[in-house]
XYZ file of C-alpha atoms in Angstrom:
653
model
C -62.393 66.539 50.546
C -61.224 62.956 51.297
C -57.851 62.577 52.948
C -54.976 61.249 50.881
C -54.087 57.647 51.647
C -50.601 58.725 52.706
C -52.138 60.897 55.428
C -54.877 58.428 56.318
C -52.641 55.412 56.993
C -51.118 56.774 60.241
C -54.582 57.694 61.513
C -55.917 54.220 60.768
C -53.126 52.603 62.769
C -53.658 54.985 65.662
C -57.391 54.247 65.579
C -56.687 50.521 65.937
C -54.234 51.222 68.735
C -56.839 53.213 70.654
C -59.241 50.248 70.884
C -56.989 48.199 73.177
C -58.520 46.915 76.397
C -55.193 46.874 78.251
C -52.236 49.197 78.609
C -49.537 48.335 76.107
C -46.940 49.333 78.686
C -47.978 46.351 80.815
C -47.326 44.003 77.905
C -43.957 45.585 77.146
C -43.009 45.086 80.802
C -44.002 41.419 80.508
C -41.873 40.921 77.403
C -38.844 43.109 78.079
C -38.619 43.158 81.869
C -37.983 45.868 84.437
C -38.141 49.609 83.781
C -34.464 49.876 84.654
C -33.565 47.290 82.019
C -35.776 49.000 79.441
C -34.079 52.317 80.175
C -30.693 50.668 79.751
C -31.784 49.177 76.424
C -32.935 52.597 75.229
C -29.592 54.075 76.248
C -27.598 51.418 74.406
C -29.833 51.575 71.345
C -29.374 55.335 71.087
C -25.613 54.856 71.076
C -25.874 52.217 68.355
C -28.192 54.312 66.177
C -25.612 57.112 66.299
C -22.689 54.792 65.520
C -21.354 55.177 61.947
C -20.761 51.437 61.470
C -23.130 49.612 63.812
C -26.146 51.595 62.581
C -25.690 50.416 58.972
C -28.877 48.924 57.486
C -28.038 48.839 53.765
C -27.375 45.084 53.580
C -30.071 44.589 50.942
C -27.903 46.324 48.328
C -24.809 44.104 48.854
C -23.615 40.722 47.605
C -22.022 37.994 49.736
C -18.458 39.319 49.531
C -19.529 42.894 50.274
C -21.753 41.862 53.172
C -18.983 39.761 54.690
C -16.528 42.666 54.476
C -19.029 45.050 56.081
C -19.758 42.404 58.722
C -16.046 42.209 59.539
C -16.082 45.966 60.077
C -19.165 45.554 62.261
C -17.443 42.782 64.226
C -14.515 45.064 64.985
C -16.851 47.940 65.830
C -18.955 45.635 68.032
C -15.980 44.473 70.103
C -14.675 48.050 70.356
C -18.132 49.279 71.353
C -18.300 46.776 74.214
C -14.857 47.845 75.414
C -15.452 51.585 75.033
C -18.712 51.485 76.981
C -17.614 48.819 79.498
C -20.431 46.471 78.520
C -19.511 43.261 80.320
C -22.761 41.494 81.256
C -23.993 38.765 78.868
C -27.494 40.283 78.660
C -26.202 43.700 77.629
C -23.738 42.235 75.148
C -26.466 40.104 73.596
C -28.823 43.072 73.371
C -26.207 45.119 71.534
C -25.593 42.225 69.161
C -29.297 41.922 68.351
C -29.421 45.573 67.311
C -26.999 45.025 64.435
C -29.640 43.751 62.027
C -27.704 40.756 60.678
C -25.467 37.963 62.003
C -21.727 38.585 62.113
C -18.794 36.293 61.279
C -18.097 36.072 65.025
C -21.623 34.805 65.771
C -20.633 31.175 66.315
C -17.594 32.252 68.349
C -20.005 33.855 70.807
C -22.955 31.467 70.645
C -21.267 28.054 70.377
C -17.473 28.173 70.662
C -17.249 29.925 74.036
C -20.183 28.010 75.615
C -18.586 24.726 74.544
C -15.318 25.678 76.221
C -17.328 26.581 79.334
C -19.239 23.304 79.524
C -16.876 20.726 77.988
C -13.402 21.698 79.243
C -11.991 20.735 82.626
C -10.935 23.388 85.135
C -7.337 23.629 83.946
C -8.346 23.914 80.297
C -10.975 26.555 81.030
C -8.503 28.616 83.038
C -6.219 28.857 80.015
C -8.554 28.993 77.028
C -11.620 30.880 78.238
C -9.879 34.233 78.876
C -8.385 34.068 75.385
C -11.770 33.364 73.809
C -13.730 35.891 75.859
C -11.237 38.655 75.087
C -11.233 37.696 71.385
C -7.540 36.805 71.477
C -8.591 33.689 69.612
C -11.644 33.371 67.341
C -13.380 30.034 67.165
C -15.748 27.987 65.038
C -17.795 24.903 65.930
C -16.851 22.254 63.362
C -19.192 19.318 63.762
C -21.162 19.063 60.505
C -19.434 17.438 57.552
C -20.094 17.390 53.832
C -21.476 13.866 54.101
C -23.128 13.963 57.536
C -25.022 16.653 59.409
C -27.699 15.700 61.918
C -26.390 12.125 62.184
C -23.440 12.910 64.418
C -22.605 9.218 64.771
C -21.870 9.155 61.040
C -18.981 11.626 61.332
C -15.912 10.416 59.405
C -13.133 12.748 60.630
C -10.706 10.754 62.773
C -8.545 11.589 65.773
C -5.960 8.856 66.330
C -3.970 9.029 69.558
C -0.186 8.674 69.360
C 0.935 7.709 72.872
C 4.610 8.100 71.996
C 4.216 11.854 71.439
C 1.010 12.335 73.452
C -0.685 13.857 70.417
C -3.872 13.333 68.465
C -3.609 13.101 64.691
C -6.642 14.747 63.058
C -7.399 13.498 59.562
C -10.128 13.780 56.923
C -9.965 10.352 55.237
C -12.592 10.971 52.535
C -13.954 13.797 50.411
C -17.177 13.784 52.432
C -15.369 13.905 55.780
C -14.368 17.543 55.362
C -16.141 19.893 57.746
C -18.821 21.797 55.860
C -21.160 24.620 56.924
C -19.769 25.886 60.261
C -20.275 29.634 60.578
C -17.082 31.675 60.761
C -14.965 28.717 59.669
C -14.252 29.867 56.121
C -12.206 33.023 56.624
C -12.642 34.289 60.195
C -11.824 31.642 62.813
C -8.275 30.716 63.770
C -9.370 27.843 66.030
C -12.218 25.352 65.899
C -13.858 22.829 68.145
C -13.685 19.796 65.883
C -15.800 16.702 66.406
C -13.969 13.574 65.319
C -14.024 9.831 65.893
C -11.541 9.008 68.644
C -9.362 5.967 67.891
C -7.327 4.441 70.716
C -5.210 1.383 70.043
C -7.231 0.601 66.940
C -10.562 0.850 68.773
C -13.222 3.432 67.869
C -14.263 5.271 71.043
C -16.971 7.359 69.396
C -17.227 11.041 68.586
C -15.302 13.410 70.861
C -14.516 17.137 70.755
C -11.057 18.639 70.148
C -9.717 22.193 70.062
C -7.766 22.528 66.819
C -5.690 25.538 65.689
C -6.492 26.429 62.064
C -4.518 29.537 61.132
C -1.215 31.187 61.967
C -1.812 33.694 64.770
C 0.415 36.305 63.114
C -0.361 35.989 59.395
C -3.809 34.305 59.533
C -2.583 31.890 56.831
C -3.894 28.293 57.120
C -1.589 26.013 59.100
C 0.171 23.073 57.483
C -2.242 20.256 56.732
C -5.319 22.488 56.975
C -7.328 23.134 53.798
C -9.957 25.765 54.502
C -12.324 28.196 52.758
C -15.845 29.587 52.281
C -18.591 27.338 50.838
C -20.181 30.184 48.840
C -23.460 32.162 48.812
C -26.555 30.868 50.597
C -30.232 31.839 50.917
C -29.408 33.780 54.064
C -26.472 34.506 56.377
C -24.689 36.236 53.498
C -22.721 38.237 56.050
C -21.238 35.048 57.532
C -18.415 32.953 56.082
C -19.875 29.474 56.436
C -16.882 27.340 55.627
C -15.250 24.025 54.868
C -12.120 22.493 56.373
C -10.156 19.314 55.706
C -7.280 17.921 57.782
C -4.235 16.076 56.466
C -2.719 14.341 59.497
C -2.747 17.457 61.672
C -1.190 16.903 65.107
C -2.494 18.541 68.284
C -1.460 18.033 71.952
C -3.344 15.486 74.067
C -4.707 18.276 76.267
C -6.481 19.791 73.260
C -9.184 17.179 73.671
C -12.034 18.669 75.708
C -11.770 16.608 78.891
C -14.413 17.637 81.386
C -16.226 14.326 80.920
C -14.495 11.926 78.507
C -10.708 11.743 78.960
C -7.665 10.166 77.361
C -4.832 9.536 79.813
C -1.167 9.909 78.757
C -0.799 6.142 78.321
C -3.828 6.042 76.029
C -6.373 4.724 78.523
C -9.898 6.016 77.928
C -12.136 7.382 80.691
C -15.745 7.171 79.529
C -18.179 10.050 80.159
C -21.264 9.449 82.356
C -23.400 9.646 79.191
C -22.591 10.014 75.516
C -25.014 12.952 75.277
C -22.616 15.223 77.164
C -20.453 15.664 74.080
C -23.522 17.113 72.331
C -24.297 19.519 75.169
C -23.637 22.516 72.925
C -26.218 21.212 70.460
C -28.769 21.074 73.274
C -27.895 24.641 74.215
C -28.357 25.827 70.652
C -31.683 24.019 70.297
C -32.894 25.668 73.484
C -31.720 29.035 72.186
C -33.474 28.472 68.862
C -36.823 28.611 70.668
C -35.963 32.224 71.521
C -34.883 32.863 67.938
C -38.280 31.543 66.809
C -40.075 33.951 69.124
C -37.977 36.898 68.049
C -38.281 36.432 64.293
C -41.984 35.601 64.400
C -42.594 38.674 66.557
C -40.733 40.868 64.079
C -42.651 39.637 61.045
C -46.111 39.532 62.609
C -45.612 43.045 64.006
C -44.803 44.337 60.527
C -47.697 42.466 58.911
C -50.283 43.425 61.538
C -49.391 47.117 61.526
C -49.418 47.151 57.735
C -52.811 45.421 57.692
C -54.235 48.091 59.989
C -52.867 50.994 57.933
C -53.590 49.542 54.492
C -56.982 50.180 52.877
C -58.026 47.675 50.239
C -61.547 46.863 49.048
C -64.905 48.234 50.077
C -67.236 47.566 52.934
C -70.159 45.332 52.068
C -72.812 47.339 50.221
C -70.541 50.341 49.664
C -68.548 51.561 46.673
C -66.849 54.427 48.466
C -65.827 53.285 51.948
C -62.593 51.293 51.786
C -61.757 49.118 54.770
C -58.441 48.202 56.395
C -57.092 44.831 55.365
C -57.177 43.853 59.039
C -60.985 44.001 58.908
C -61.123 40.879 56.749
C -61.739 37.649 58.632
C -59.191 35.711 56.577
C -56.524 38.308 57.394
C -57.299 37.945 61.085
C -57.255 34.162 60.771
C -53.810 34.442 59.197
C -52.231 36.925 61.598
C -53.841 36.482 65.020
C -52.665 32.855 65.463
C -49.168 34.011 64.499
C -49.279 36.605 67.266
C -50.184 33.704 69.529
C -47.326 31.631 68.121
C -44.902 34.440 68.964
C -45.957 34.576 72.605
C -46.108 30.773 72.792
C -42.501 30.568 71.610
C -41.505 33.298 74.066
C -42.930 31.527 77.114
C -41.594 28.160 75.927
C -38.143 29.657 75.474
C -38.220 30.974 79.018
C -39.130 27.561 80.424
C -36.472 25.730 78.420
C -33.825 28.290 79.315
C -34.678 27.921 82.992
C -34.293 24.151 82.753
C -31.047 24.470 80.811
C -29.584 26.920 83.337
C -30.492 24.564 86.166
C -28.804 21.736 84.337
C -25.639 23.769 83.734
C -25.491 24.484 87.455
C -25.952 20.791 88.164
C -22.955 19.903 86.001
C -20.718 21.226 88.757
C -21.155 18.060 90.780
C -21.220 14.339 90.021
C -23.683 13.160 87.364
C -26.279 11.200 89.345
C -29.410 9.539 87.939
C -31.565 12.631 88.476
C -29.187 14.888 86.552
C -28.920 12.398 83.724
C -32.704 12.231 83.570
C -32.850 16.031 83.375
C -30.380 15.956 80.497
C -32.302 13.230 78.669
C -35.603 15.089 79.052
C -34.146 18.336 77.784
C -32.215 16.688 74.945
C -35.336 14.919 73.695
C -37.820 17.729 74.226
C -35.589 20.457 72.812
C -35.191 18.326 69.681
C -38.939 18.040 69.197
C -39.570 21.690 69.989
C -36.837 22.807 67.606
C -38.411 20.749 64.819
C -41.925 22.044 65.476
C -41.206 25.701 66.196
C -38.842 26.288 63.295
C -41.330 24.656 60.921
C -44.309 26.636 62.193
C -42.423 29.937 62.345
C -40.924 29.409 58.893
C -44.373 28.698 57.473
C -45.887 31.522 59.516
C -43.427 34.078 58.183
C -44.367 33.137 54.623
C -48.097 33.419 55.413
C -47.514 36.823 56.975
C -45.485 37.929 53.953
C -48.297 36.947 51.601
C -50.778 38.736 53.842
C -48.912 41.950 53.018
C -49.538 41.528 49.297
C -46.942 42.922 46.922
C -45.373 45.124 49.581
C -44.426 41.996 51.535
C -42.382 40.904 48.529
C -40.374 44.123 48.637
C -37.111 44.174 50.559
C -38.277 47.527 51.935
C -40.711 45.636 54.157
C -37.700 43.805 55.672
C -39.765 40.616 55.721
C -37.688 38.958 52.954
C -34.475 39.715 54.863
C -35.923 38.353 58.106
C -37.101 35.213 56.323
C -33.698 34.695 54.710
C -31.902 35.053 58.038
C -34.313 32.737 59.871
C -35.066 29.949 57.429
C -31.706 28.253 57.951
C -32.882 27.409 61.475
C -35.202 24.830 59.913
C -32.151 22.777 58.939
C -29.109 23.745 61.020
C -28.680 21.876 64.293
C -30.965 19.144 62.990
C -33.544 18.809 60.235
C -37.178 18.080 61.026
C -37.133 14.389 60.104
C -33.997 13.628 62.106
C -35.063 15.527 65.208
C -38.561 14.073 65.446
C -37.048 10.583 65.206
C -34.665 11.357 68.079
C -37.491 12.855 70.080
C -39.962 10.081 69.273
C -37.485 7.324 70.105
C -36.880 8.895 73.509
C -40.623 9.147 74.137
C -41.147 5.476 73.272
C -38.309 4.475 75.585
C -39.838 6.565 78.372
C -43.272 5.026 77.718
C -41.946 1.568 78.565
C -39.621 2.698 81.368
C -41.508 5.472 83.146
C -39.817 7.498 85.838
C -41.450 8.627 89.093
C -43.675 11.675 88.762
C -42.193 15.051 89.543
C -43.873 18.312 90.505
C -40.921 20.333 89.266
C -40.691 22.256 86.017
C -38.247 19.580 84.890
C -41.052 17.038 84.340
C -41.656 17.443 80.617
C -43.184 13.981 80.212
C -46.074 14.307 82.670
C -48.606 13.756 79.887
C -47.754 10.042 79.882
C -49.614 9.711 83.176
C -52.874 11.250 81.931
C -56.005 9.068 81.739
C -56.733 8.836 78.023
C -59.536 6.286 78.332
C -62.416 8.726 78.842
C -63.598 11.217 76.188
C -63.631 14.993 76.445
C -66.271 16.022 78.984
C -67.074 19.474 77.535
C -70.865 19.801 77.407
C -70.965 23.244 75.777
C -68.761 25.320 73.456
C -67.841 27.464 76.458
C -66.641 24.427 78.409
C -64.364 23.462 75.533
C -62.569 26.791 75.969
C -61.740 26.096 79.613
C -57.964 25.828 80.140
C -58.208 22.486 81.912
C -60.219 21.076 79.000
C -57.845 22.333 76.327
C -54.692 21.309 78.191
C -56.035 17.812 78.800
C -57.083 17.504 75.157
C -53.530 18.192 74.020
C -52.094 15.774 76.580
C -54.490 13.022 75.519
C -53.747 13.660 71.844
C -50.010 13.467 72.611
C -50.405 10.187 74.481
C -52.681 8.648 71.850
C -50.295 9.496 69.019
C -47.471 7.992 71.085
C -49.445 4.781 71.588
C -50.072 4.627 67.839
C -46.339 5.072 67.251
C -45.677 2.271 69.723
C -47.884 -0.044 67.658
C -46.156 0.997 64.424
C -42.541 1.328 65.512
C -41.247 1.159 61.952
C -43.408 4.079 60.822
C -41.544 7.381 60.640
C -44.851 9.140 60.085
C -46.354 7.819 63.317
C -43.226 8.660 65.300
C -43.251 12.158 63.787
C -46.845 12.690 64.869
C -46.013 11.505 68.402
C -43.145 13.993 68.533
C -45.351 16.838 67.334
C -48.099 15.888 69.768
C -45.747 16.072 72.733
C -44.098 19.287 71.532
C -47.426 21.054 71.080
C -48.580 19.921 74.512
C -45.408 21.349 76.086
C -45.788 24.641 74.208
C -49.429 25.029 75.212
C -48.595 24.343 78.865
C -45.687 26.813 78.854
C -47.877 29.447 77.199
C -50.654 28.917 79.736
C -48.303 29.006 82.723
C -46.955 32.304 81.423
C -50.438 33.745 81.036
C -51.700 32.862 84.513
C -48.593 34.446 86.046
C -49.429 37.866 84.543
C -50.288 40.347 87.301
C -52.136 42.949 85.222
C -55.774 41.807 85.104
C -56.688 43.406 81.772
C -53.576 42.087 80.055
C -54.083 38.624 81.532
C -57.649 38.544 80.154
C -56.528 39.534 76.646
C -53.622 37.101 76.737
C -55.931 34.314 77.873
C -58.097 34.946 74.808
C -54.979 34.790 72.647
C -53.992 31.516 74.332
C -57.440 30.072 73.639
C -57.256 31.145 70.004
C -53.792 29.641 69.643
C -54.959 26.352 71.179
C -58.019 26.118 68.924
C -55.918 26.999 65.873
C -53.475 24.187 66.582
C -56.369 21.859 67.328
C -58.117 22.735 64.059
C -54.900 22.072 62.120
C -54.800 18.468 63.403
C -58.430 17.818 64.261
C -58.258 14.193 63.159
C -55.811 13.375 65.943
C -58.137 14.881 68.549
C -60.979 12.782 67.118
C -59.042 9.539 67.625
C -61.147 7.017 69.540
C -63.838 9.726 69.582
C -62.002 11.694 72.261
C -63.685 14.718 70.683
C -67.156 13.955 69.398
C -68.348 15.178 66.001
C -70.303 17.922 67.750
C -67.330 18.992 69.863
C -65.205 19.103 66.717
C -67.544 21.703 65.230
C -67.095 23.792 68.378
C -63.374 24.040 67.612
C -63.964 25.990 64.393
C -66.861 27.921 65.905
C -64.750 28.931 68.889
C -61.793 29.905 66.737
C -63.905 32.186 64.560
C -65.736 33.680 67.542
C -62.444 34.714 69.146
C -61.302 36.743 66.125
C -63.588 39.766 66.730
C -62.827 39.574 70.452
C -59.090 39.864 69.761
C -59.375 42.473 66.997
C -59.391 45.481 69.399
C -56.126 44.231 70.934
C -54.282 43.125 67.799
C -52.098 46.220 67.491
C -51.559 46.453 71.247
C -50.396 42.834 71.325
C -47.740 43.413 68.655
C -46.802 46.783 70.156
C -46.326 44.794 73.344
C -43.224 43.142 71.911
C -41.517 46.504 72.434
C -39.808 46.501 69.039
C -38.555 49.843 67.764
C -38.538 51.108 64.183
C -34.745 50.828 64.230
C -35.001 47.126 65.047
C -37.806 46.368 62.599
C -36.139 48.329 59.773
C -39.404 48.132 57.831
C -41.070 50.746 55.655
C -44.464 49.076 56.118
C -44.161 48.150 59.807
C -43.502 51.614 61.204
C -44.951 52.493 64.595
C -46.477 55.717 63.242
C -48.119 54.011 60.252
C -46.594 56.411 57.712
C -45.997 53.537 55.320
C -46.380 55.179 51.915
C -43.904 58.002 52.423
C -41.474 55.464 53.869
C -41.772 53.258 50.772
C -41.103 56.217 48.479
C -38.084 57.213 50.594
C -36.691 53.659 50.437
C -37.054 53.581 46.642
C -35.035 56.796 46.420
C -32.086 54.981 48.055
C -31.985 52.280 45.368
C -28.553 52.485 43.655
C -30.163 52.264 40.199
C -31.996 55.505 40.940
C -28.844 57.506 41.580
C -28.650 58.305 37.849
C -31.454 59.101 35.418
C -29.853 57.109 32.610
C -28.719 53.605 33.527
C -25.036 52.844 32.936
C -25.790 50.083 30.431
C -28.079 52.147 28.228
C -25.555 53.174 25.561
C -23.848 49.755 25.510
C -26.927 47.529 25.479
C -30.318 49.231 25.288
C -29.507 51.771 22.580
C -28.274 49.079 20.153
C -31.454 47.087 20.815
C -33.585 50.131 20.010
C -31.576 50.689 16.823
C -31.792 47.068 15.694
C -33.811 45.981 12.636
C -35.722 43.093 14.193
């Protein structure tokens, strides 16, 4: 007698898992780190799963107000949890935060407010304010974006006029559109904010600077005089966060509330310029670097759910059979949808690690004087992180939707957790810079560098090395196998990046051409970071499988923009056909490792919170159990039946 589908699904997933050519444990070690750290994560996760507040996963049943109130309770429980268990290291604190399943109202306090105090305040300011912020004695927001201006920071309208007679700045919102709009935690949670405003000294505009501004009374939490503040309302995602607005009516703050590590205003009103204007945006650079990790994490979550579901889900019959159903993962189109997204996840992971390493080095360098080398590091990271943020958020956002569709109707259900993950991620495509703005910033920097090249560098800081590649000769691959060689693929992406930049240089007024140059450079950086990560893998079997994934990812990206690789016949017509041929030939080679590669992310069922992405493959019973929790199903007769449905049934239509 045939097995029931409910019983067969777990066996199908286990069957796929058993075909792996490498030990999943080796991949988990690569992703998560040492055994000691993994054991610590397991210990902390067990405590969270047993916690009555932090373990809550019922956000799908709540509206904005309810989710915010629960998130406040989680915020309190989170801080108490850290204190109770003496969790003081940033890595452990961040791990605990990630287990909560949704962002909290104190997210920006942790991710932007405190880091800005660390990097933008002078020693005296840090000594006073940082302990208060780290111990949550004050709660902060990062108020840069305004109703009328977001990515264009130079368009900010809020003013800070210095009054030398009182040694105070007067913060003011002169127009309707100058009110701060969107900052997370600003609406109802924060009692302080880092406010970006145009500094006016003696009638002269000194550009946008950062100020620490009290917002609410520290005893009553009521808004201070001159401060109009509130929540902007429901959004696609981040319903647990009070994204807010704030307007200032001639609010006075002390001179020392300007963040003065770099730019300074002396008591007499004299202005000390910073070494570079980009330093005031250092927090934005940090966030853009961090977003590369967010891209990895969310893509890994969704592709793990979709790949496991595809292995456990039978749909359709094998060719020539009317009885033998096949797993969805057996279909070539399903593989062509999901396998590149697995590659995208690892590509974002390795890229995030490289960017974070560069950022950390730069933070360390800020301790001394800003020489030409340090400024060049900052310029490289500012430009490249802008382009990578634009590309990765776009590709991950699109990839999540493709993965959702690959799950059919069950991907549309909140029980899959894919809709929730998409809602929480998709804002990354616009916050901290929209695509069109970021690629223009990135492209402009690339064009400037093209005409004023800097000496070559062998360090990991050299993100513009592709500008020195010889793009005059065509691809020398003589066979399809030669095209798959790492040196061939890496050079192809460098040449494509340089050629698109040269086109942009000829058409400086074309946003489209500049956008393509930005994307070309970003993809070249990602591919190099991914490859460097692969060759550093010690486990031979894992390195071989990951190399195949890298090749597939490279060919996928190449096939998506094949015309740019054909420019000036860099790839011949014959070589172009090898791209598709190679991509399709790698699918069956990666199929045995598909489940092992997503298992390798080390994500637990508690983290995934998905009925269809369970490790054991028991998807159908999990879906039925989730449906039983639906509030509408807690009564057999819906509350509105007698008031609404019964009269309809009794009507004489």
